Coordinates of C-alpha atoms in Angstrom, one line a residue:
X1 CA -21.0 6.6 17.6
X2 CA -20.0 5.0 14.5
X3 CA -16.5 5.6 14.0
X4 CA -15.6 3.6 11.5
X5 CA -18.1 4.5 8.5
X6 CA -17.7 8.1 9.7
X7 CA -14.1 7.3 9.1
X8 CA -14.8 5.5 5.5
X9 CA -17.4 7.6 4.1
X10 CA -16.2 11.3 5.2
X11 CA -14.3 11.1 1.9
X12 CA -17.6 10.2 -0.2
X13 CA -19.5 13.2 1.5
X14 CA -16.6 15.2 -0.3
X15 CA -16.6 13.5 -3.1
X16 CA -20.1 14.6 -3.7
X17 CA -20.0 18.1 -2.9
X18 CA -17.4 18.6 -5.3
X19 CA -19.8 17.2 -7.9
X20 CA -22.1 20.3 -6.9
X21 CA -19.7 22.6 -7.2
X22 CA -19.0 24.3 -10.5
X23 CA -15.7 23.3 -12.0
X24 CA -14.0 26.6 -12.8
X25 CA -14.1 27.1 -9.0
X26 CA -11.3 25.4 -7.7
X27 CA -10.3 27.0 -4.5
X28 CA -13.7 25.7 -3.2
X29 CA -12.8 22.0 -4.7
X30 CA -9.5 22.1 -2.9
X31 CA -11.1 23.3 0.2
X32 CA -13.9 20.4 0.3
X33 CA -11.4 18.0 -0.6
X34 CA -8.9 18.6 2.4
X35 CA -12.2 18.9 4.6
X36 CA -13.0 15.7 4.0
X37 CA -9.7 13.9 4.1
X38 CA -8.9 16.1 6.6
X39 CA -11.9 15.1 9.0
X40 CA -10.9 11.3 7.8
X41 CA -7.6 11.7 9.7
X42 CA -8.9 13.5 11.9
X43 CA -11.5 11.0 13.4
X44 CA -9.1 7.6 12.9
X45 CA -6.5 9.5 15.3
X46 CA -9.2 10.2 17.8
X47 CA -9.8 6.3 17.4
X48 CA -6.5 6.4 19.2
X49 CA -7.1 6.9 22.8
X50 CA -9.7 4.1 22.4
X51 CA -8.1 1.7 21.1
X52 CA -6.8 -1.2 23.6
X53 CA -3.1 -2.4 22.6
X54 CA -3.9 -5.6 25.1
X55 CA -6.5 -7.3 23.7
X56 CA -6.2 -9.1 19.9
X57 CA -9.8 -8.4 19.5
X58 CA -12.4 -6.5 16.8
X59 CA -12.8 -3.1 18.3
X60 CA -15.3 -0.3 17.3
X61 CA -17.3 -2.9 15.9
X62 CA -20.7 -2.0 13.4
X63 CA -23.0 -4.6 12.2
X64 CA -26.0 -4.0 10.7
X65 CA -27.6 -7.3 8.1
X66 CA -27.3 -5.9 4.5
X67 CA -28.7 -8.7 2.5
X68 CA -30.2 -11.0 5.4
X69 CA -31.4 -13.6 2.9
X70 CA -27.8 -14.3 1.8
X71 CA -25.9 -13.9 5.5
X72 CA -24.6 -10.4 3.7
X73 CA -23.8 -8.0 7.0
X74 CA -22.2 -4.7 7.2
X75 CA -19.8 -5.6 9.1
X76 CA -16.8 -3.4 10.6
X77 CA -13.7 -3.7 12.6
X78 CA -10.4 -2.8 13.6
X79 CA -7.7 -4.1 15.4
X80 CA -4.1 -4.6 15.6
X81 CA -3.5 -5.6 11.9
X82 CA -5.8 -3.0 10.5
X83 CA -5.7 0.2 12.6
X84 CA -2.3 0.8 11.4
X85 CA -3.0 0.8 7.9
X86 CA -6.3 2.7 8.9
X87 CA -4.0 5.8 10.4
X88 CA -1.5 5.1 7.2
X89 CA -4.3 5.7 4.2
X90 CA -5.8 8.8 5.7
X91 CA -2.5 10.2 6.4
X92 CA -0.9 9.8 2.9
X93 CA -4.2 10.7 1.4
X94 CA -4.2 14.4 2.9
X95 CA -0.3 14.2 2.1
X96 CA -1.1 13.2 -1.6
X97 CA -3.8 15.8 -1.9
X98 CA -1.0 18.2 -1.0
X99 CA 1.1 16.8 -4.0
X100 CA -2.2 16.7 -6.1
X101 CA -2.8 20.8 -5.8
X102 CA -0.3 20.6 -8.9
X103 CA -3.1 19.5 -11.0
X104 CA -4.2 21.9 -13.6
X105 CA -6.8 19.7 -15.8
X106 CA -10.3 18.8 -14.9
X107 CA -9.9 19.6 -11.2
X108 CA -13.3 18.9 -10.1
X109 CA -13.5 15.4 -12.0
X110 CA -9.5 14.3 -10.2
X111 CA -10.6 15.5 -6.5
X112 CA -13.9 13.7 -7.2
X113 CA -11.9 10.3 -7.8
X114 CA -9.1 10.5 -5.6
X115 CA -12.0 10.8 -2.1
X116 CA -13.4 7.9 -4.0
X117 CA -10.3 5.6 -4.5
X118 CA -9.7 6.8 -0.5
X119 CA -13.4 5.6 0.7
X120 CA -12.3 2.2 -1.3
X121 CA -9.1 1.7 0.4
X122 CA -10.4 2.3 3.7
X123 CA -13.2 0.0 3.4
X124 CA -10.8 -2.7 2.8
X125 CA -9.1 -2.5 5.7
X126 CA -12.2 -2.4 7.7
X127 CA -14.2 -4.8 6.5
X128 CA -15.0 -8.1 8.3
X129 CA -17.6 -9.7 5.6
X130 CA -16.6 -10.8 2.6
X131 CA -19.1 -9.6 0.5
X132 CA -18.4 -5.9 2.0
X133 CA -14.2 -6.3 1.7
X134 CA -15.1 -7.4 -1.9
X135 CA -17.0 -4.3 -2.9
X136 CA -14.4 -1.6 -1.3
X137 CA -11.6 -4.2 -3.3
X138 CA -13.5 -3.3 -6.5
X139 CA -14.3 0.1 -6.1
X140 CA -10.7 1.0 -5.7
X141 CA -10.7 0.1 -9.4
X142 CA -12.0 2.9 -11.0
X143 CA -10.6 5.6 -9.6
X144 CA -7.7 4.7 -10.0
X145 CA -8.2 3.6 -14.3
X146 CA -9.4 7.1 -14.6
X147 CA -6.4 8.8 -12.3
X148 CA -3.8 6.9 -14.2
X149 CA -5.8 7.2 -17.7
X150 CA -6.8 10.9 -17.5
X151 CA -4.0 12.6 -16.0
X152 CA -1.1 10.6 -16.6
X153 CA 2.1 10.2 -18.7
X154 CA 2.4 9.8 -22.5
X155 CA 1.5 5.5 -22.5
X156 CA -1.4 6.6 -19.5
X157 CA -3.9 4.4 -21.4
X158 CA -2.4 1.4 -21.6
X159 CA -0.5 1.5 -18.1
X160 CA -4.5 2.4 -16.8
X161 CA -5.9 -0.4 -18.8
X162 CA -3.3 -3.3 -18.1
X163 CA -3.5 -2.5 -14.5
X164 CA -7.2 -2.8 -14.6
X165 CA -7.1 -6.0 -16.4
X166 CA -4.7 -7.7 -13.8
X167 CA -6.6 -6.7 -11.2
X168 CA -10.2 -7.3 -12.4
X169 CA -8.7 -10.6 -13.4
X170 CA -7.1 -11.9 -9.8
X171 CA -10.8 -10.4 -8.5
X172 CA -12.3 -12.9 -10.3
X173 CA -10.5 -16.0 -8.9
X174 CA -10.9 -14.5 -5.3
X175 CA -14.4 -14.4 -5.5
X176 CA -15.1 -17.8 -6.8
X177 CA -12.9 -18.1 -3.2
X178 CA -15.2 -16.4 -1.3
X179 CA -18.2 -18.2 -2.8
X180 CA -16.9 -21.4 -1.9
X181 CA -16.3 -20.7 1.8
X182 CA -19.5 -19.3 1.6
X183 CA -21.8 -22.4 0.9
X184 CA -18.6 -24.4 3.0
X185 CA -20.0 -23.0 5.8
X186 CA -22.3 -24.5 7.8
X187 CA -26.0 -23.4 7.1
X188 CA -27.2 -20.8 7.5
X189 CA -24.0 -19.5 5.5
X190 CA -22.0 -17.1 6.1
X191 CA -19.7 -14.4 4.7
X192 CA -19.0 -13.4 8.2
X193 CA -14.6 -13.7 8.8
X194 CA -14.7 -13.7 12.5
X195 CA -17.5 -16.8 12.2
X196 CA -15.7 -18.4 9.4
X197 CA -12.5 -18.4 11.5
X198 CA -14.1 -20.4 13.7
X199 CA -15.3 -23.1 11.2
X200 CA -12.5 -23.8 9.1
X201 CA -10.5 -26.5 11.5
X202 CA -13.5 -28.9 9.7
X203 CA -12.3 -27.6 6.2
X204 CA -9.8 -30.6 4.6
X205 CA -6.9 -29.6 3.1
X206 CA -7.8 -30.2 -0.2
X207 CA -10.3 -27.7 -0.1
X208 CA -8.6 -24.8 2.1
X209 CA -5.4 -25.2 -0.8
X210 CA -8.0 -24.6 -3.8
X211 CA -9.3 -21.4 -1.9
X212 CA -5.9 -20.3 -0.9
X213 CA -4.8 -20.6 -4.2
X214 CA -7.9 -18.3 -5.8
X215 CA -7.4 -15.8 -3.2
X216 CA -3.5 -15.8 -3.8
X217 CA -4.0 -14.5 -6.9
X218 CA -6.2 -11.7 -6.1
X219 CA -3.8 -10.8 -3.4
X220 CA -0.4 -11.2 -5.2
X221 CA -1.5 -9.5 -8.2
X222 CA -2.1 -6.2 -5.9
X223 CA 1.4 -6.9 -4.0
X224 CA 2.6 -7.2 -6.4
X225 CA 4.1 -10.7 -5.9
X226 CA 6.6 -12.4 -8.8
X227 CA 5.6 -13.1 -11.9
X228 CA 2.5 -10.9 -11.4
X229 CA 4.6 -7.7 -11.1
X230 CA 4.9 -6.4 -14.8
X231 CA 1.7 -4.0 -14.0
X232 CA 3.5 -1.8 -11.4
X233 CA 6.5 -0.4 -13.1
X234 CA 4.3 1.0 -15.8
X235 CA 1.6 2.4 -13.4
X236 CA 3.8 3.9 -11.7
X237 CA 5.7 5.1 -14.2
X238 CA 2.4 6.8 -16.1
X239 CA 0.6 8.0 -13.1
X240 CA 0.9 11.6 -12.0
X241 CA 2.9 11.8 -8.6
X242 CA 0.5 12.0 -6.2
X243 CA -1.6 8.9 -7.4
X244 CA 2.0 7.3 -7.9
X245 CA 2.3 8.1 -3.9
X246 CA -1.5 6.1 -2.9
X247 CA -0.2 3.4 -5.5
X248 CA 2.9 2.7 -3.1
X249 CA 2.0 3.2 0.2
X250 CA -1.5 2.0 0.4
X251 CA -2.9 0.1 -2.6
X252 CA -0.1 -2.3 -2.6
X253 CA -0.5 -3.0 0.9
X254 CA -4.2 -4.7 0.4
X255 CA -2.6 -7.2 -1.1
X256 CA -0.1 -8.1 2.1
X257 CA -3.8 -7.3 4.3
X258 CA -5.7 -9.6 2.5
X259 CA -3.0 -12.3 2.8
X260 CA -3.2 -12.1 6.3
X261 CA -6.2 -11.2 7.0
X262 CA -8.0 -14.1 4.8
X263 CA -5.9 -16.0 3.8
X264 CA -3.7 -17.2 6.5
X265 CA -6.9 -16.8 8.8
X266 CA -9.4 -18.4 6.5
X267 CA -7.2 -21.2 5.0
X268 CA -4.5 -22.0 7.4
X269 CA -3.7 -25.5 5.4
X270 CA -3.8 -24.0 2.5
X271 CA -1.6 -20.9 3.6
X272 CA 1.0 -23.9 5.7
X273 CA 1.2 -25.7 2.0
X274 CA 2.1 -22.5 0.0
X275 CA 4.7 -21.3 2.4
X276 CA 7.7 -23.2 0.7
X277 CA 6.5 -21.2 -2.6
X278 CA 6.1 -18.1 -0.8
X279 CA 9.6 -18.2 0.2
X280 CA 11.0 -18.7 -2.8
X281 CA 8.5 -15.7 -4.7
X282 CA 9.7 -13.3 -1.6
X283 CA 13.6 -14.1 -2.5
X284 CA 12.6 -13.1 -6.0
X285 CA 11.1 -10.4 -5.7
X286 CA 13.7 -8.9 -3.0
X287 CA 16.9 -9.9 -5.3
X288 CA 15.5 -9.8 -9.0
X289 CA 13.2 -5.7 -7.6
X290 CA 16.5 -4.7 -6.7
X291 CA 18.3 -6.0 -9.9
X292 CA 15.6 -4.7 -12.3
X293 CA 15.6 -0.6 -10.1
X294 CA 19.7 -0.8 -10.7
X295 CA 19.2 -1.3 -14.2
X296 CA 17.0 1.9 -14.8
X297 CA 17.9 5.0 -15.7
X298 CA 14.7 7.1 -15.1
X299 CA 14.3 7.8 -11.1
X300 CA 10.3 7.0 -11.2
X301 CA 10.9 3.7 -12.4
X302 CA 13.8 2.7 -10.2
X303 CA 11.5 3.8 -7.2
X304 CA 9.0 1.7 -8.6
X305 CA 11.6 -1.3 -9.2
X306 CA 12.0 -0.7 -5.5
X307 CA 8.8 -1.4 -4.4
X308 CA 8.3 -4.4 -6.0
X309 CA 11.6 -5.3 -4.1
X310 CA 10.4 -3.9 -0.5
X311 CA 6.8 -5.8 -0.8
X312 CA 9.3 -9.2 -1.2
X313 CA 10.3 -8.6 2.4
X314 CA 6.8 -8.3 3.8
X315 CA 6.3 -12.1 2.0
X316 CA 9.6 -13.3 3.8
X317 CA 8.4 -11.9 6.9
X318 CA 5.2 -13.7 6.8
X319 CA 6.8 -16.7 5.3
X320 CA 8.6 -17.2 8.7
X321 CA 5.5 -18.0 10.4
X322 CA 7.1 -16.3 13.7
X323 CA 6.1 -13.1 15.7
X324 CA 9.1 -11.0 14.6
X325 CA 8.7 -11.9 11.1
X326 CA 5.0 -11.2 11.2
X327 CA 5.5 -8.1 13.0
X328 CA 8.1 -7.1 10.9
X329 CA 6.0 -7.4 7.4
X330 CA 3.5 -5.5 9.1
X331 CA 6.0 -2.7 9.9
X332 CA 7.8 -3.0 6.5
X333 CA 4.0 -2.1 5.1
X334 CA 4.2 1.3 7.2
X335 CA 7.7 2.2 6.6
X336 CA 7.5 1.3 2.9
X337 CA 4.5 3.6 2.7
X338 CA 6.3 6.6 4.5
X339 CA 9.5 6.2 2.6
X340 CA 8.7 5.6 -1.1
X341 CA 5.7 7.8 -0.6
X342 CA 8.6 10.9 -0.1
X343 CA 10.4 9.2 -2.5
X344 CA 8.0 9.5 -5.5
X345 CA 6.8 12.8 -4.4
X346 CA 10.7 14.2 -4.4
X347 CA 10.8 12.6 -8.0
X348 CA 7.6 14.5 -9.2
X349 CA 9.9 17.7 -7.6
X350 CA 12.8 17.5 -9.9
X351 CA 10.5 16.5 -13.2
X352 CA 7.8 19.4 -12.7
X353 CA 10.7 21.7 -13.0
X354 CA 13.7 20.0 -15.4
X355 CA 10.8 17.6 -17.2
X356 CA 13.0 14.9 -17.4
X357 CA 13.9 11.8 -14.8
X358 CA 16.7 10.6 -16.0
X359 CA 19.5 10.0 -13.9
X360 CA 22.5 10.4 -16.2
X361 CA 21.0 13.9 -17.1
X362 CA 21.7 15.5 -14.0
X363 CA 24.8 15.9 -12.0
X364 CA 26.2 18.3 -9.2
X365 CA 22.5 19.2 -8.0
X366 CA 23.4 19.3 -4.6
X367 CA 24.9 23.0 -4.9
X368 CA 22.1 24.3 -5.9
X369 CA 19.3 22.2 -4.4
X370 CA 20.4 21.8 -0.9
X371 CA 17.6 21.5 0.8
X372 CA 15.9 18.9 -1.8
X373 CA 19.3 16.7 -1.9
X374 CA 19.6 16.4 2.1
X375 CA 16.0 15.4 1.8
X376 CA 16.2 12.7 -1.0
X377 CA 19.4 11.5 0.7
X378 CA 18.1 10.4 3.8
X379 CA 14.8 9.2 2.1
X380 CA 16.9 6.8 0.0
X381 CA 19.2 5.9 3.4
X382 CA 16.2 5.1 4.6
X383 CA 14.9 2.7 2.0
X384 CA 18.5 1.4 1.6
X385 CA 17.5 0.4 5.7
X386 CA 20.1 2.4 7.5
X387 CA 19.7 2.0 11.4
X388 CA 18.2 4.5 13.1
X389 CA 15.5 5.4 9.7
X390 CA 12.0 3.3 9.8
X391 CA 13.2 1.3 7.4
X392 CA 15.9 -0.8 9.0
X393 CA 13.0 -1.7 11.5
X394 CA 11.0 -3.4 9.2
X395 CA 13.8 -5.1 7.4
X396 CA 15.9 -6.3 10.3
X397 CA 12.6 -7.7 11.8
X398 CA 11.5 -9.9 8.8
X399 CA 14.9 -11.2 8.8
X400 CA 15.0 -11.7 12.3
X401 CA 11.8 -14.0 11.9
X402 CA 12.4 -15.5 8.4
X403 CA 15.9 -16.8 9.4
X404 CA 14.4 -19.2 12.4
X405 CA 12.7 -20.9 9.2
X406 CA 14.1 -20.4 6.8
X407 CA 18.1 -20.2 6.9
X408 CA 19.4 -20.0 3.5
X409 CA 17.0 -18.4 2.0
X410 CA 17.2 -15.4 4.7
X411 CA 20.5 -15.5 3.7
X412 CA 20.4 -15.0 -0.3
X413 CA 17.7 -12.4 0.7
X414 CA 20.8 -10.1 2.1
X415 CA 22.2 -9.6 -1.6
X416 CA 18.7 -7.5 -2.0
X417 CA 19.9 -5.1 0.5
X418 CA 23.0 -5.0 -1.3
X419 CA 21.5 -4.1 -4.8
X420 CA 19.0 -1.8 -3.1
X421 CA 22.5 0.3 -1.7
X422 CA 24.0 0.3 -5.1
X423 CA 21.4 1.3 -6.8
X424 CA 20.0 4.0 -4.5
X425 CA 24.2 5.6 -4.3
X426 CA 24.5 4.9 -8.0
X427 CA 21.5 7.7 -8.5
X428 CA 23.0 10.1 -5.6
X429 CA 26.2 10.2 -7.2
X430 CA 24.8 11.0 -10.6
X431 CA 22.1 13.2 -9.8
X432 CA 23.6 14.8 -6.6
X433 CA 27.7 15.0 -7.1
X434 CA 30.2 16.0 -9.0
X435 CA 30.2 18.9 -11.5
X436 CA 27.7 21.1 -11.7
X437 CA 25.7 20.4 -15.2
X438 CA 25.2 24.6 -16.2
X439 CA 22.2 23.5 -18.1
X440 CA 20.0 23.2 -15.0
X441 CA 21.7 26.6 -13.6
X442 CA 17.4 27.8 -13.3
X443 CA 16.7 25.4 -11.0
X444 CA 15.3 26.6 -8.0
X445 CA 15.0 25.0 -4.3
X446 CA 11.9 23.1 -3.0
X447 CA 8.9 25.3 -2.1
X448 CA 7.0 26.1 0.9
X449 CA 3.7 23.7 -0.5
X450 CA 6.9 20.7 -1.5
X451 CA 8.0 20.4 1.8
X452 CA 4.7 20.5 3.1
X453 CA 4.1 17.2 1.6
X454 CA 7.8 15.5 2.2
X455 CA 8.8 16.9 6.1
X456 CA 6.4 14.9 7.6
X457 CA 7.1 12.0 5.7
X458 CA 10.8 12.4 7.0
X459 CA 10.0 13.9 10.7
X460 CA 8.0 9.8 10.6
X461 CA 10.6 8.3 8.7
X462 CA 13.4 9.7 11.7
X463 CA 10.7 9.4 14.6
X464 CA 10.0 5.3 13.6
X465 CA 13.3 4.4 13.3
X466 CA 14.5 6.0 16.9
X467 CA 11.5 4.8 18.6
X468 CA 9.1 1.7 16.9
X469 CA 7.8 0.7 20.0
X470 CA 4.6 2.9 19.7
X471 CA 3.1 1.0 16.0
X472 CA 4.5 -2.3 17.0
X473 CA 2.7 -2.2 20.4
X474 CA -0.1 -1.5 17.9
X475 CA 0.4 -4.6 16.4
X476 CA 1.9 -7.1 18.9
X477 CA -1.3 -8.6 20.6
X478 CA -2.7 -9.4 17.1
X479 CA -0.2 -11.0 15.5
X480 CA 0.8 -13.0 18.5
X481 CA -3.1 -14.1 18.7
X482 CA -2.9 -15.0 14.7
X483 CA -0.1 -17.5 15.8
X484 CA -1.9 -18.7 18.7
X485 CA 0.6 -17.9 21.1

């Protein structure tokens, strides 16, 4: 059985049912919609019992030739690296479609979209040819333009267009990448990874930097990685709260994937010759994300300031070259998904009912919203890293491993975690304590369809930090094979 395209395309089966069914009917959208993200989940956790943790290698493999006359395969796999992120997208989808049953507007043309963007994302982290990884890469695209450019926030259109324009623009160097390992190889090329892995010890340096360098910025753009950062606030900021939700904690991790997956596989010279950069973009982006969130005063874009900060320790995991560090960005990827995920969607809470995010507006909300402020509390504790939250575990790891390598820079990295606590209390205190503001005496509790979406963000966010060993002895085997140890 196919697992893995039942897995990818369950979401397109939906996709196109809701094109058949008439738009003023939208219980039957909603219903078709959760099927098939539903049925997505469904079959990547029954991929669970059959997945070996001991062995580094592709499992559930499919390959069928595509374009035989150019090498083009369909080519699937999963391992260590990728199952993770696999079980990650289909959960926050059916989470984000939760959050998305909000939508009022052109139901039938949003749910149509959103199983689209999720058959994209997926795809990505499947893919083993090149050719393949690049069309799910690009078909995230679109559905996401139209969900930030349809249903967004009053500067939708431009936040939609820049962030297609980066995007489509770092595509562009990545595939004049991928062409060049392509006729690099020896013939009969190939856009096969796992046979290109095997060919590029007789790649020179010279030639595996240029490649690195095109894919880099395909992959930092989507990190987003310092200076190519300036899309995401906005995006995230104009996009409705659900698609704000995917944005964090799955589209920017296909940037992180890609880096490992191609380029530090692919190009290891070229990836060994960037890595004194790389440090020094991760310290940016950890200290000058957390500078920029404590300088805003609306929540969505403080959350967004704090991805852009969070990514920066995936890069200074991976920039230690080590198996904790490695590991740890990994991990970070999940956490950070989890925890800004319930962090946007308890944003879109207070704004659907005050219509305002602005921190200094509130104050004293924790008398009348207990149940939403003990929930945004330990979200935030947990992004701040607080021991015993999933966050701490991704943090303390790509520490652990970036301070074998990489000393002082580790070290500057800490005043990140600093910022991140400031800022995170600064909002607390304003939204949270204090007097009661009587203007926002209306205000009513979280509903039973809310914490639908954020308790099992939080029951993950509790369960990863007490006990990581079950995702990292996901990962392990695979990242120690990626390091040859």
């Amino acid at each position: 059985m196919n697992m893995l395209s039942l897995v990818t395309f369950a979401p397109l089966v939906g996709a196109l049912i809701i094109l058949m069914i008439p738009k003023d009917n939208t219980r039957a959208i909603h219903v078709t919609a959760f099927a098939a993200a539903g049925l997505s989940l469904l079959l990547s956790l029954l991929m669970l019992p059959g997945f070996d943790q001991g062995t580094p290698a592709m499992q559930f493999v499919e390959r069928i030739s595509w374009i035989p006359s150019f090498g083009v395969q369909y080519l699937m796999g999963v391992d260590g690296l990728s199952y993770p992120l696999v079980l990650l997208t289909t959960f926050m989808c059916v989470i984000a479609l939760i959050g998305s049953l909000g939508i009022k507007d052109r139901v039938k043309e949003y749910f149509f979209w959103f199983l689209l963007l999720e058959v994209g994302m997926l795809g990505v982290f499947m893919a083993l040819d090149l050719v393949l990884f690049y069309v799910f890469w690009e078909l995230t695209l679109v559905p996401m333009y139209f969900l930030i450019g349809v249903w967004g926030g009053p500067r939708k259109e431009f936040a939609a267009i820049k962030f297609f324009l980066y995007t489509l623009t770092g595509s562009v160097f990545m595939l004049l990448a991928i062409l060049a390992m392509y006729f690099k190889s020896p013939a009969p090329h190939t856009f096969d990874m796992l046979e290109l892995a095997k060919v590029t010890v007789s790649w020179d340096a010279r030639f595996q930097i240029l490649v690195f360098i095109g894919l880099y910025f395909g992959m930092a753009i989507k990190i987003p990685a310092f200076p190519f950062h300036t899309w995401l606030p906005l995006a995230h900021v104009e996009a409705p709260t659900a698609i704000s939700v995917i944005l964090a904690a799955v589209l920017l991790k296909m940037g992180v994937y890609g880096l490992l997956r191609i380029s530090f596989s692919l190009t290891p010279l070229g990836f060994q010759w960037f890595l004194p950069y790389l440090i020094v973009i991760a310290v940016i982006n950890i200290v000058y994300g957390a500078l920029c969130a404590m300088a805003q005063t609306d929540m969505k874009k403080m959350v967004a300031y704090s991805s852009v900060n969070h990514m920066g320790y995936c890069l200074l995991g991976i920039a230690g070259m080590t198996t904790a560090g490695m590991t740890g960005a990994v991990f970070q990827m999940l956490s950070h998904g989890i925890i800004t995920g319930a962090l946007f969607l308890l944003v879109g809470v207070i704004y659907d009912r005050a219509h305002t995010r602005d921190i200094s507006a509130f104050g004293g909300l924790a008398v009348k919203l207990p149940v939403y402020a003990g929930l945004m509390a330990m979200t935030c504790f947990a992004s701040l890293g607080l021991p015993g939250l999933a966050g701490f575990i991704g943090e303390f790891l790509c520490f652990l491993g970036a301070f074998q390598t990489w000393k002082l820079y580790a070290a500057i990295s800490v005043l990140g975690i600093i910022a991140t606590a400031a800022f995170f209390l600064r909002m607390m205190q304003k939204v949270f304590l204090g007097a009661f503001n009587e203007k926002w005496a209306g205000l009513e509790d979280m509903t039973a369809r809310e914490l639908c979406s954020v308790v099992p963000l939080a029951v993950l966010t509790v369960f990863f930090g007490v006990y990581p060993k079950w995702p990292l002895d996901l990962m392990n085997k695979t990242i120690e094979h990626m390091l040859g140890k």
